[in-house]
């Protein structure tokens, strides 16, 4: 699957992980060090590393938990992976609010 995609894309590195990305880079003749550096430069490597939790988001928006949380976390995940937001609690709060 990754063979047909751009391996040096942050979303692909994030979604496929370092192991698979490294194997594909070897097959494609792409420098493994570059792939490693790019992967390690990601702000997050999975959703659990997002520096704000559901409770804090609900308090910030003065809402009860609901489906909107999934949308917010998906948006945060995308923005963090693509380095459009820093993974700092205050930055995330300002963005959500």
PDB file of C-alpha atoms in Angstrom:
ATOM      1  CA  UNK A   1       0.000   0.000   0.000  1.00  0.00           C
ATOM      2  CA  UNK A   2       2.699   2.483   1.007  1.00  0.00           C
ATOM      3  CA  UNK A   3       4.732   1.606  -2.092  1.00  0.00           C
ATOM      4  CA  UNK A   4       2.181   3.574  -4.148  1.00  0.00           C
ATOM      5  CA  UNK A   5       2.260   6.613  -1.873  1.00  0.00           C
ATOM      6  CA  UNK A   6       4.690   9.384  -1.005  1.00  0.00           C
ATOM      7  CA  UNK A   7       6.753   7.988   1.845  1.00  0.00           C
ATOM      8  CA  UNK A   8       8.100  11.441   2.729  1.00  0.00           C
ATOM      9  CA  UNK A   9       4.624  12.697   3.578  1.00  0.00           C
ATOM     10  CA  UNK A  10       3.990  13.317   7.291  1.00  0.00           C
ATOM     11  CA  UNK A  11       0.536  11.688   7.172  1.00  0.00           C
ATOM     12  CA  UNK A  12       1.922   8.533   5.583  1.00  0.00           C
ATOM     13  CA  UNK A  13       4.809   8.340   8.065  1.00  0.00           C
ATOM     14  CA  UNK A  14       2.364   8.780  10.929  1.00  0.00           C
ATOM     15  CA  UNK A  15      -0.201   6.291   9.624  1.00  0.00           C
ATOM     16  CA  UNK A  16       2.226   3.538   8.617  1.00  0.00           C
ATOM     17  CA  UNK A  17       4.795   3.995  11.381  1.00  0.00           C
ATOM     18  CA  UNK A  18       8.564   3.932  11.336  1.00  0.00           C
ATOM     19  CA  UNK A  19       9.051   0.191  10.771  1.00  0.00           C
ATOM     20  CA  UNK A  20       6.960  -0.093   7.597  1.00  0.00           C
ATOM     21  CA  UNK A  21       8.175   3.288   6.329  1.00  0.00           C
ATOM     22  CA  UNK A  22      11.800   2.204   6.734  1.00  0.00           C
ATOM     23  CA  UNK A  23      11.223  -1.058   4.855  1.00  0.00           C
ATOM     24  CA  UNK A  24       9.471   0.762   1.999  1.00  0.00           C
ATOM     25  CA  UNK A  25      12.210   3.408   1.887  1.00  0.00           C
ATOM     26  CA  UNK A  26      14.802   0.650   1.460  1.00  0.00           C
ATOM     27  CA  UNK A  27      12.849  -0.887  -1.425  1.00  0.00           C
ATOM     28  CA  UNK A  28      12.336   2.528  -3.061  1.00  0.00           C
ATOM     29  CA  UNK A  29      15.966   3.572  -2.542  1.00  0.00           C
ATOM     30  CA  UNK A  30      15.083   6.476  -0.249  1.00  0.00           C
ATOM     31  CA  UNK A  31      17.580   7.405   2.474  1.00  0.00           C
ATOM     32  CA  UNK A  32      16.529   5.653   5.701  1.00  0.00           C
ATOM     33  CA  UNK A  33      18.130   8.414   7.782  1.00  0.00           C
ATOM     34  CA  UNK A  34      15.844  10.984   6.170  1.00  0.00           C
ATOM     35  CA  UNK A  35      12.774   8.838   6.837  1.00  0.00           C
ATOM     36  CA  UNK A  36      13.931   8.321  10.427  1.00  0.00           C
ATOM     37  CA  UNK A  37      14.538  12.057  10.957  1.00  0.00           C
ATOM     38  CA  UNK A  38      11.161  12.986   9.516  1.00  0.00           C
ATOM     39  CA  UNK A  39       9.364  10.388  11.633  1.00  0.00           C
ATOM     40  CA  UNK A  40      11.155  11.501  14.782  1.00  0.00           C
ATOM     41  CA  UNK A  41      10.307  15.140  14.031  1.00  0.00           C
ATOM     42  CA  UNK A  42       6.565  14.413  14.146  1.00  0.00           C
ATOM     43  CA  UNK A  43       4.854  16.276  17.007  1.00  0.00           C
ATOM     44  CA  UNK A  44       2.862  13.136  17.845  1.00  0.00           C
ATOM     45  CA  UNK A  45       3.167   9.456  16.959  1.00  0.00           C
ATOM     46  CA  UNK A  46      -0.335   8.497  18.115  1.00  0.00           C
ATOM     47  CA  UNK A  47      -3.478  10.195  19.441  1.00  0.00           C
ATOM     48  CA  UNK A  48      -2.627   9.474  23.062  1.00  0.00           C
ATOM     49  CA  UNK A  49       0.211  11.997  22.843  1.00  0.00           C
ATOM     50  CA  UNK A  50      -2.153  14.937  22.238  1.00  0.00           C
ATOM     51  CA  UNK A  51      -1.596  17.258  25.195  1.00  0.00           C
ATOM     52  CA  UNK A  52      -5.255  17.933  25.938  1.00  0.00           C
ATOM     53  CA  UNK A  53      -7.923  15.486  27.028  1.00  0.00           C
ATOM     54  CA  UNK A  54     -11.671  15.160  26.493  1.00  0.00           C
ATOM     55  CA  UNK A  55     -12.533  16.493  29.945  1.00  0.00           C
ATOM     56  CA  UNK A  56     -10.506  19.652  29.369  1.00  0.00           C
ATOM     57  CA  UNK A  57     -12.129  20.201  25.967  1.00  0.00           C
ATOM     58  CA  UNK A  58     -15.616  19.806  27.466  1.00  0.00           C
ATOM     59  CA  UNK A  59     -14.786  22.288  30.238  1.00  0.00           C
ATOM     60  CA  UNK A  60     -13.290  24.720  27.741  1.00  0.00           C
ATOM     61  CA  UNK A  61     -16.385  24.622  25.521  1.00  0.00           C
ATOM     62  CA  UNK A  62     -18.797  24.280  28.454  1.00  0.00           C
ATOM     63  CA  UNK A  63     -20.363  21.191  26.868  1.00  0.00           C
ATOM     64  CA  UNK A  64     -21.129  17.655  27.923  1.00  0.00           C
ATOM     65  CA  UNK A  65     -19.167  14.858  26.210  1.00  0.00           C
ATOM     66  CA  UNK A  66     -20.497  13.898  22.801  1.00  0.00           C
ATOM     67  CA  UNK A  67     -19.681  13.052  19.189  1.00  0.00           C
ATOM     68  CA  UNK A  68     -18.099  16.475  18.703  1.00  0.00           C
ATOM     69  CA  UNK A  69     -15.062  15.266  20.685  1.00  0.00           C
ATOM     70  CA  UNK A  70     -14.129  12.744  17.998  1.00  0.00           C
ATOM     71  CA  UNK A  71     -14.241  15.476  15.360  1.00  0.00           C
ATOM     72  CA  UNK A  72     -12.093  17.763  17.494  1.00  0.00           C
ATOM     73  CA  UNK A  73      -9.518  15.031  18.164  1.00  0.00           C
ATOM     74  CA  UNK A  74      -9.393  14.083  14.468  1.00  0.00           C
ATOM     75  CA  UNK A  75      -8.832  17.732  13.580  1.00  0.00           C
ATOM     76  CA  UNK A  76      -6.140  18.129  16.244  1.00  0.00           C
ATOM     77  CA  UNK A  77      -4.452  14.930  15.097  1.00  0.00           C
ATOM     78  CA  UNK A  78      -4.349  16.143  11.479  1.00  0.00           C
ATOM     79  CA  UNK A  79      -3.072  19.611  12.430  1.00  0.00           C
ATOM     80  CA  UNK A  80      -0.383  18.186  14.743  1.00  0.00           C
ATOM     81  CA  UNK A  81       0.835  15.570  12.259  1.00  0.00           C
ATOM     82  CA  UNK A  82       1.130  18.223   9.549  1.00  0.00           C
ATOM     83  CA  UNK A  83       2.822  20.645  11.961  1.00  0.00           C
ATOM     84  CA  UNK A  84       0.077  23.233  11.644  1.00  0.00           C
ATOM     85  CA  UNK A  85      -0.267  23.370  15.444  1.00  0.00           C
ATOM     86  CA  UNK A  86       2.231  22.815  18.240  1.00  0.00           C
ATOM     87  CA  UNK A  87       1.438  20.093  20.754  1.00  0.00           C
ATOM     88  CA  UNK A  88       1.280  22.433  23.749  1.00  0.00           C
ATOM     89  CA  UNK A  89      -1.756  22.560  26.000  1.00  0.00           C
ATOM     90  CA  UNK A  90      -2.150  26.351  25.786  1.00  0.00           C
ATOM     91  CA  UNK A  91      -1.802  26.357  21.992  1.00  0.00           C
ATOM     92  CA  UNK A  92      -4.418  23.613  21.685  1.00  0.00           C
ATOM     93  CA  UNK A  93      -6.787  25.414  24.070  1.00  0.00           C
ATOM     94  CA  UNK A  94      -6.524  28.650  22.072  1.00  0.00           C
ATOM     95  CA  UNK A  95      -7.150  26.772  18.829  1.00  0.00           C
ATOM     96  CA  UNK A  96     -10.221  24.933  20.188  1.00  0.00           C
ATOM     97  CA  UNK A  97     -11.703  27.961  21.908  1.00  0.00           C
TER      98      UNK A  97
END
